[in-house]
PDB file of C-alpha atoms in Angstrom:
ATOM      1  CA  UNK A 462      33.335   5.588 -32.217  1.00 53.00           C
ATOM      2  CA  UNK A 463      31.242   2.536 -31.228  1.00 61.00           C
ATOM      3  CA  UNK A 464      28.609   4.226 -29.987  1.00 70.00           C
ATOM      4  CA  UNK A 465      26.973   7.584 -30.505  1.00 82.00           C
ATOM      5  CA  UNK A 466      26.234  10.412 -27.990  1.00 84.00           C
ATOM      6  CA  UNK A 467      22.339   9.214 -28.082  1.00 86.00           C
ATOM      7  CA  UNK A 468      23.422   5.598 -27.298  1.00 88.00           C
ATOM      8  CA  UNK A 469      25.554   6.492 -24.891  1.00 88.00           C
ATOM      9  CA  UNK A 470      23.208   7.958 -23.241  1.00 88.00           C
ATOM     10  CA  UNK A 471      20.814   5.766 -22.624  1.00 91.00           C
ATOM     11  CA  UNK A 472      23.543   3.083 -21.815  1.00 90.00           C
ATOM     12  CA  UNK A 473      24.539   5.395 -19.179  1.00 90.00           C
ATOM     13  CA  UNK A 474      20.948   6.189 -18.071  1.00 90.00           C
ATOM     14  CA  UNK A 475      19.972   2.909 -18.115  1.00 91.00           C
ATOM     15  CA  UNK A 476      22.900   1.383 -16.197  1.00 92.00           C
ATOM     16  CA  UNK A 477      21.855   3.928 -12.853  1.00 90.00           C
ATOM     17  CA  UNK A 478      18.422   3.251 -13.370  1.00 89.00           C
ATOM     18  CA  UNK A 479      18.956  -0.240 -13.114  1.00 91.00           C
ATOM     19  CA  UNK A 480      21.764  -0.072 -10.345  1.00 92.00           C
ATOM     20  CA  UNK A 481      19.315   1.867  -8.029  1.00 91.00           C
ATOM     21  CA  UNK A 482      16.410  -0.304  -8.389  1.00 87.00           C
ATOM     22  CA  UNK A 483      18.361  -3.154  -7.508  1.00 88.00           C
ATOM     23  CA  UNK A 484      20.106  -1.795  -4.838  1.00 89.00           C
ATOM     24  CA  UNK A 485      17.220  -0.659  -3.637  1.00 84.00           C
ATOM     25  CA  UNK A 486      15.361  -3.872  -3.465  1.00 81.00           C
ATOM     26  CA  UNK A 487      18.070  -5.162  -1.233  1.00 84.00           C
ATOM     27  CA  UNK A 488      17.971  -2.367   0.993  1.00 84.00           C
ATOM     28  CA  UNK A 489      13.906  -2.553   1.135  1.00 77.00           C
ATOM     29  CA  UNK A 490      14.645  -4.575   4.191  1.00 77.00           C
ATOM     30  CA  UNK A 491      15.118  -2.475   6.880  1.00 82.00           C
ATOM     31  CA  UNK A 492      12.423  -0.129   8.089  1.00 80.00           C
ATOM     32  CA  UNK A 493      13.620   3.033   9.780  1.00 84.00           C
ATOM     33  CA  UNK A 494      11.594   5.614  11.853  1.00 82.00           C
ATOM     34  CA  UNK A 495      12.055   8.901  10.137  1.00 80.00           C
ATOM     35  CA  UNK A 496      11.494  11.093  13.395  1.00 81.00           C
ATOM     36  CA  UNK A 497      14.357   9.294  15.403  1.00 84.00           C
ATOM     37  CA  UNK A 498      16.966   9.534  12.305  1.00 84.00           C
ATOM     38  CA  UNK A 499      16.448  13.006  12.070  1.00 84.00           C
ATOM     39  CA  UNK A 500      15.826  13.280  16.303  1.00 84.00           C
ATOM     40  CA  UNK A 501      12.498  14.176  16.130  1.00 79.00           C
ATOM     41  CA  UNK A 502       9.356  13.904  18.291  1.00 78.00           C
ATOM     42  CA  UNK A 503       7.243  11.444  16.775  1.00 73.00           C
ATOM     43  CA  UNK A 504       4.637  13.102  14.773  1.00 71.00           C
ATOM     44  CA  UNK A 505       1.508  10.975  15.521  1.00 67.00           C
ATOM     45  CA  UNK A 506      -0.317  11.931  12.171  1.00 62.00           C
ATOM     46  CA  UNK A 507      -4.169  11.260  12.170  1.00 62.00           C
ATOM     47  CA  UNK A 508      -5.421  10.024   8.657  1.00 54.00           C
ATOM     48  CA  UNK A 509      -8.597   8.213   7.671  1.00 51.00           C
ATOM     49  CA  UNK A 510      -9.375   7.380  11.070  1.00 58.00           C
ATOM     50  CA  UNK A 511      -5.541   5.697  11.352  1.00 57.00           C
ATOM     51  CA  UNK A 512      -2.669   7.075  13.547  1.00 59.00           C
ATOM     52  CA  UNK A 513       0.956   6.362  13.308  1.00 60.00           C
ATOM     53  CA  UNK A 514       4.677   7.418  13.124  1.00 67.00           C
ATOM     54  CA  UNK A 515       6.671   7.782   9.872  1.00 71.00           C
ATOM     55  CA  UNK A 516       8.061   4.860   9.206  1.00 73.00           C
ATOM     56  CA  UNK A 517       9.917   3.730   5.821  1.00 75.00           C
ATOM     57  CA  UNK A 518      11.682   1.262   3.966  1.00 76.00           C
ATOM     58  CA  UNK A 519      15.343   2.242   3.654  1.00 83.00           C
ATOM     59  CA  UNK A 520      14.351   1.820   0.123  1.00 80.00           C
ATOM     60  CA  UNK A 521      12.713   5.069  -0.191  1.00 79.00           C
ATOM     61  CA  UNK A 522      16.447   6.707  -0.772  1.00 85.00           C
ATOM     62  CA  UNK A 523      17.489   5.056  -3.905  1.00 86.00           C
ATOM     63  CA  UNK A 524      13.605   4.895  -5.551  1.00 78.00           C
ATOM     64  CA  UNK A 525      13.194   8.367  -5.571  1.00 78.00           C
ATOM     65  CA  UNK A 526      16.830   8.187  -7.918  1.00 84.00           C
ATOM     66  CA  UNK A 527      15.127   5.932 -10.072  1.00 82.00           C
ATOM     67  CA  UNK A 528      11.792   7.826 -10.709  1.00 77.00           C
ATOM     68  CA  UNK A 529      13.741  10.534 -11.740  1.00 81.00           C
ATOM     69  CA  UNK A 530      15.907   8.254 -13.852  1.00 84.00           C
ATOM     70  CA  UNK A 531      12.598   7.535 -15.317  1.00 81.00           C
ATOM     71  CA  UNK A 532      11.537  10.942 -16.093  1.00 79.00           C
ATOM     72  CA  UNK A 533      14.669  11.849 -17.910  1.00 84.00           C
ATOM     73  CA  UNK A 534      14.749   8.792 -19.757  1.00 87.00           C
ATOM     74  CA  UNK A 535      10.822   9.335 -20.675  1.00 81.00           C
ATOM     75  CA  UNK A 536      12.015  12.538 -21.761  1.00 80.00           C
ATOM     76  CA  UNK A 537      14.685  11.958 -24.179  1.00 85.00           C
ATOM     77  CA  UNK A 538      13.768   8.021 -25.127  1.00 88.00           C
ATOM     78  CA  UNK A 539      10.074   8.312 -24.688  1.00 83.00           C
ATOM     79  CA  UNK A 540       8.153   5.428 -23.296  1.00 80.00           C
ATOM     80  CA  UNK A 541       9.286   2.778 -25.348  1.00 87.00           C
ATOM     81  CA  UNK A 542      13.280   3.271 -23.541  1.00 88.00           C
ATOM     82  CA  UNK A 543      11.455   3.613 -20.362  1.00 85.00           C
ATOM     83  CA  UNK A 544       9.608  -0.040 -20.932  1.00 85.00           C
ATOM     84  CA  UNK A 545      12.673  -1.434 -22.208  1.00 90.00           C
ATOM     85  CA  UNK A 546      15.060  -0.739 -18.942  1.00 89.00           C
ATOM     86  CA  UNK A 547      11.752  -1.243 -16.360  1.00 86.00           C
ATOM     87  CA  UNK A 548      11.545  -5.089 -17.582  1.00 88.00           C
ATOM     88  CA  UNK A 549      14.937  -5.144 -17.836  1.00 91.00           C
ATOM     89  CA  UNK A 550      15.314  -4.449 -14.152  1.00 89.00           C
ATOM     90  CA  UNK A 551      12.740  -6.630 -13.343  1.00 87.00           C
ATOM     91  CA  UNK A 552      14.282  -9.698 -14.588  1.00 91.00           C
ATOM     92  CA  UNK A 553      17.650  -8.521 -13.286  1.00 91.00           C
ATOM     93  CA  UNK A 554      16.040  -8.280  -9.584  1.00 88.00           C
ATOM     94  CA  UNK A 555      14.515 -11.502  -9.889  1.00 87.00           C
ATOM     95  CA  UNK A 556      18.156 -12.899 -10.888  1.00 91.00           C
ATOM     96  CA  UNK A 557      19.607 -11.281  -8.112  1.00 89.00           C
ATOM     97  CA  UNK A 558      17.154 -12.932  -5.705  1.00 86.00           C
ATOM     98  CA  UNK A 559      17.708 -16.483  -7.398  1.00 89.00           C
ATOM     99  CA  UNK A 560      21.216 -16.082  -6.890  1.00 91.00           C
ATOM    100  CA  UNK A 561      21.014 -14.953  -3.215  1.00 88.00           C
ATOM    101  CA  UNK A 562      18.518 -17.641  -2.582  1.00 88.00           C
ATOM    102  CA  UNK A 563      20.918 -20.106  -3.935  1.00 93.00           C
ATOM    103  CA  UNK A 564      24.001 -18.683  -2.009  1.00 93.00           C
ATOM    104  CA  UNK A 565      21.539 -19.108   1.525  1.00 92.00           C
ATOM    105  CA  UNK A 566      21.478 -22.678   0.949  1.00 93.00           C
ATOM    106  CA  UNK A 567      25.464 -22.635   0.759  1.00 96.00           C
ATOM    107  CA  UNK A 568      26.557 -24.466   3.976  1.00 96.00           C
ATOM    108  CA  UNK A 569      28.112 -22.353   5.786  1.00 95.00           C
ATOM    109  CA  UNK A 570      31.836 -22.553   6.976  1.00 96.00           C
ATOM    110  CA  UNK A 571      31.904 -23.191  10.575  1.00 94.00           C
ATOM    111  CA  UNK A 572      34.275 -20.501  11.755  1.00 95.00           C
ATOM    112  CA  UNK A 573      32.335 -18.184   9.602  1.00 95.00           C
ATOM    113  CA  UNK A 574      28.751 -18.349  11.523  1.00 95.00           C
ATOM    114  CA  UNK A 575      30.389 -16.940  14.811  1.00 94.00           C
ATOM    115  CA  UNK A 576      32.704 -14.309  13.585  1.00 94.00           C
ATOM    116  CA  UNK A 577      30.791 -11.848  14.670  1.00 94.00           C
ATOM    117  CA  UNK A 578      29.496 -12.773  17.853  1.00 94.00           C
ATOM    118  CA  UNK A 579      31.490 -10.007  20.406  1.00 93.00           C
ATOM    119  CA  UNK A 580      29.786  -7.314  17.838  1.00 93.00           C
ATOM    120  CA  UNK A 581      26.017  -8.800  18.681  1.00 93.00           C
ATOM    121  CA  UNK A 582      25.594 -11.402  15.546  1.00 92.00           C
ATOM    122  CA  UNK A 583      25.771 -14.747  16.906  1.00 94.00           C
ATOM    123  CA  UNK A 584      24.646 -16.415  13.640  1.00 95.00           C
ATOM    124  CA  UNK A 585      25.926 -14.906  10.444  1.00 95.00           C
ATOM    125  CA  UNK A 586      24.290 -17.208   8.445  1.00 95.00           C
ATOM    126  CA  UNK A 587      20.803 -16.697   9.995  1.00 92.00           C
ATOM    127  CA  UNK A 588      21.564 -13.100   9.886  1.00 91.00           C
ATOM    128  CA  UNK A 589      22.346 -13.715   6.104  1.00 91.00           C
ATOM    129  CA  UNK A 590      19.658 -15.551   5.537  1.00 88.00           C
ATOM    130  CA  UNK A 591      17.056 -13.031   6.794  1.00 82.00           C
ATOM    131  CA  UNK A 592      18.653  -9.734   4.924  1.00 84.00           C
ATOM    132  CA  UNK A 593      18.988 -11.762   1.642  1.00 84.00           C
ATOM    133  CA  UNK A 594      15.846 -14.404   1.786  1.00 78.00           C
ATOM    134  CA  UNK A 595      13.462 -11.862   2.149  1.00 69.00           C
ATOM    135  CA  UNK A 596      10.504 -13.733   1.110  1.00 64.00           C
ATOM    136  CA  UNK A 597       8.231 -14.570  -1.982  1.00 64.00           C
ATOM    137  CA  UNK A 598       5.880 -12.171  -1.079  1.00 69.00           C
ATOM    138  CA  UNK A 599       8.425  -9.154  -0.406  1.00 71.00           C
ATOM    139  CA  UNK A 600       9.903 -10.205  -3.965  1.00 74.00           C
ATOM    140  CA  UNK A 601       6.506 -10.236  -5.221  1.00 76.00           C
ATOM    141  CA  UNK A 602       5.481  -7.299  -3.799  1.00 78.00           C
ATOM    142  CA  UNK A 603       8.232  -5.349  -4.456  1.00 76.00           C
ATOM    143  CA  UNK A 604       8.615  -6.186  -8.498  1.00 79.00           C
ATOM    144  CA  UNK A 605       4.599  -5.418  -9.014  1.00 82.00           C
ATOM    145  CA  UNK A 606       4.870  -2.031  -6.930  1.00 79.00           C
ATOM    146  CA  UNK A 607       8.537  -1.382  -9.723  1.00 76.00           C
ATOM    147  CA  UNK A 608       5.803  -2.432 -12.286  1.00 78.00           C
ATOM    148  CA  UNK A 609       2.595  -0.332 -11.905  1.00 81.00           C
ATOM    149  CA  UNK A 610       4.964   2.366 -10.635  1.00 76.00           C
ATOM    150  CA  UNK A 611       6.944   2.795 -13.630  1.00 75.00           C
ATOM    151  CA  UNK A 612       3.545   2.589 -16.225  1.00 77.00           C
ATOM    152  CA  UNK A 613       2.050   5.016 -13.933  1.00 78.00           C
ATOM    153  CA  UNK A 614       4.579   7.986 -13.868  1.00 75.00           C
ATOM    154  CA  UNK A 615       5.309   7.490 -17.801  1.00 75.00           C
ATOM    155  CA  UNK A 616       1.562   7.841 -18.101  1.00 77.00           C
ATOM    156  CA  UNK A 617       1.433  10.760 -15.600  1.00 77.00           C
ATOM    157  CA  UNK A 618       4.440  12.438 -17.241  1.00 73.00           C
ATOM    158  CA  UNK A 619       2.992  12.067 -21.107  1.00 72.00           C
ATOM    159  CA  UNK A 620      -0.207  13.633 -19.699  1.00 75.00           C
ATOM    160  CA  UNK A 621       1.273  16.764 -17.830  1.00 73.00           C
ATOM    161  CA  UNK A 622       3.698  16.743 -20.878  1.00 73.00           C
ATOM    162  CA  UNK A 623       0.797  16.968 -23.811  1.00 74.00           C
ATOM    163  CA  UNK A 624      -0.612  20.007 -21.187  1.00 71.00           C
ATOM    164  CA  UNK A 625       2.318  21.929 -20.601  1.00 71.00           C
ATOM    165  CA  UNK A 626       3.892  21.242 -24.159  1.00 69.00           C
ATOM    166  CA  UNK A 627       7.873  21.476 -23.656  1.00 67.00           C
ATOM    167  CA  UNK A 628       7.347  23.976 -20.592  1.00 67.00           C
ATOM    168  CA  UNK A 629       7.249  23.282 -17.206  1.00 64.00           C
ATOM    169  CA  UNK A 630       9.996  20.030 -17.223  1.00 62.00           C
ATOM    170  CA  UNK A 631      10.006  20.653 -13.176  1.00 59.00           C
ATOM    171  CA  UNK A 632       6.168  20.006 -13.178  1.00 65.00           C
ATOM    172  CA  UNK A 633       5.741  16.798 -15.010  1.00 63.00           C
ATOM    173  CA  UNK A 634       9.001  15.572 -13.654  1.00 63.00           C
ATOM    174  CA  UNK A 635       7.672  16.139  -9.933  1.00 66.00           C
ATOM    175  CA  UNK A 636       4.160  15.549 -10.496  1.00 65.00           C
ATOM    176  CA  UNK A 637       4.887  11.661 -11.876  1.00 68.00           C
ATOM    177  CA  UNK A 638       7.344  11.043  -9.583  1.00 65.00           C
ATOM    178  CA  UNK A 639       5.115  11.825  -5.884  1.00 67.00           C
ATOM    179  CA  UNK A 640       2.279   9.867  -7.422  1.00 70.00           C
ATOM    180  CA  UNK A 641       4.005   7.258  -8.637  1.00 69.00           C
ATOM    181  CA  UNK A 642       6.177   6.663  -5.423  1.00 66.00           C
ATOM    182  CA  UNK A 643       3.010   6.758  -3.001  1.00 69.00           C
ATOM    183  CA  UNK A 644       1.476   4.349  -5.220  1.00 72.00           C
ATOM    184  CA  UNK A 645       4.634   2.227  -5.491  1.00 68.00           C
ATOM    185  CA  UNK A 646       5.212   2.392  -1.564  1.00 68.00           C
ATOM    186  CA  UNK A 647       1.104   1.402  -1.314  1.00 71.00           C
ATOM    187  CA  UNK A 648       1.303  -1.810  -3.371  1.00 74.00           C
ATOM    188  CA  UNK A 649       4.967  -3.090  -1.993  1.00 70.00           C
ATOM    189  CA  UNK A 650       3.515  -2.942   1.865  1.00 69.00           C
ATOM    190  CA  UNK A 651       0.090  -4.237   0.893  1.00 70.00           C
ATOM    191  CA  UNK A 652       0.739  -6.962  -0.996  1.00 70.00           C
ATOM    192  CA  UNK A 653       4.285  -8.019   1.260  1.00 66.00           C
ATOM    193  CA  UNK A 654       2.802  -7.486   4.303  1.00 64.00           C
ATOM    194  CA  UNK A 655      -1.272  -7.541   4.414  1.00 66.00           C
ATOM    195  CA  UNK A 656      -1.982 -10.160   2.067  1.00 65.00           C
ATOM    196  CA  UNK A 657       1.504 -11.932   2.724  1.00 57.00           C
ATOM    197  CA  UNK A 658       2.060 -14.644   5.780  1.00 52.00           C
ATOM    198  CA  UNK A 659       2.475 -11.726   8.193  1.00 57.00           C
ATOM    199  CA  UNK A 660      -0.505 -10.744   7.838  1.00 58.00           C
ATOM    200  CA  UNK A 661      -0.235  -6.472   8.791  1.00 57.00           C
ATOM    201  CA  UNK A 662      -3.566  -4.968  10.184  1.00 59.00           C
ATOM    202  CA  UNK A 663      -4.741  -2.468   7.761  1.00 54.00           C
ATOM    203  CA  UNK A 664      -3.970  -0.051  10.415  1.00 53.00           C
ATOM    204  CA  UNK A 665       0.112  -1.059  11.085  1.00 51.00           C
ATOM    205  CA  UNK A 666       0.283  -1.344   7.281  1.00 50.00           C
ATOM    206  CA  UNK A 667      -0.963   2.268   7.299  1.00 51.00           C
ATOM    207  CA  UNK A 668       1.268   3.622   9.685  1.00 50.00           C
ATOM    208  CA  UNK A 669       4.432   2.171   7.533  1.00 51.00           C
TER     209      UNK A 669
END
């Protein structure tokens, strides 16, 4: 056998934990309203003086895949496997983007740009352009959030871990996971869209 069970593994681990997160990034596009997906009122939720609707990046499906990813990987390949496949996935997204970037600047066939015009797209390359370009600061934003995300539910999940011992897998597995996605979901929308061109009110920013 090439490779043993340990290394298979991890290959196996890895290669969904880095499918999801890029995935993921490519979905991060589109924001959806929660309440009208699932045919809800909206809720109108009152925090810290703000007021808003649940709103999300379609992202939030797959990155919940890879936290967990995270925590089993943390668990069996400690932090050092965890490190590994996080930068790893970073560099991959950032390939990704070059690539897509460079495939925008394609000229477009002509037929192609008004294909689908009788189903509501009368520019499929501006609509390509805007699903794929996303922006620097969306890029940016997004790879950071991946970043401090990842360091902060391995560090979450080693301290729960050294408190729990081998008990409670449920507890550090959860716990690392919700703090590190509302931190992750913080840092993506601040830094794409407060501190990026658009330029998000505090209070919009909030409500996403």
């Amino acid at each position: 056998m090439i490779f043993d069970r340990s290394t298979k593994l991890f290959v196996i681990l890895g290669g969904f934990f880095v499918c999801n997160a890029l995935i993921a990034e490519f979905l991060g596009v589109k924001i959806f309203a929660l309440e009208d997906t699932l045919g809800l009122k909206p809720f109108d939720w009152q925090l810290f003086g703000q007021t808003g609707s649940l709103s999300f990046t379609a992202g939030v499906l797959l990155w919940p895949v890879v936290f967990v990813m995270t925590d089993i990987i943390n668990e069996y390949f400690g932090r050092r496997g965890v490190r590994l496949l996080s930068y790893m996935a970073v560099g991959l997204i950032v390939y990704a983007f070059v690539f897509a970037y460079v495939a925008i600047q394609l000229a477009p066939a002509s037929w192609w740009v008004g294909i689908q015009a009788e189903r509501g797209v009368p520019d499929m390359q501006a609509a390509f352009s805007v699903i794929f370009g996303q922006g620097m600061w969306i890029i940016a934003g997004s790879v950071i959030a991946f970043l401090i995300g990842q360091l902060v539910d391995v560090t979450i999940f080693h301290r729960i871990r050294r408190v729990t011992g081998e008990r409670f897998v449920w507890a550090r597995a959860t716990g690392s996971t919700l703090v590190s996605q509302l931190i992750d979901s913080f840092v993506v929308l601040y830094i794409a869209f407060v501190l990026g061109p658009q330029k998000w009110p505090m209070d919009l920013a909030c409500r996403n």
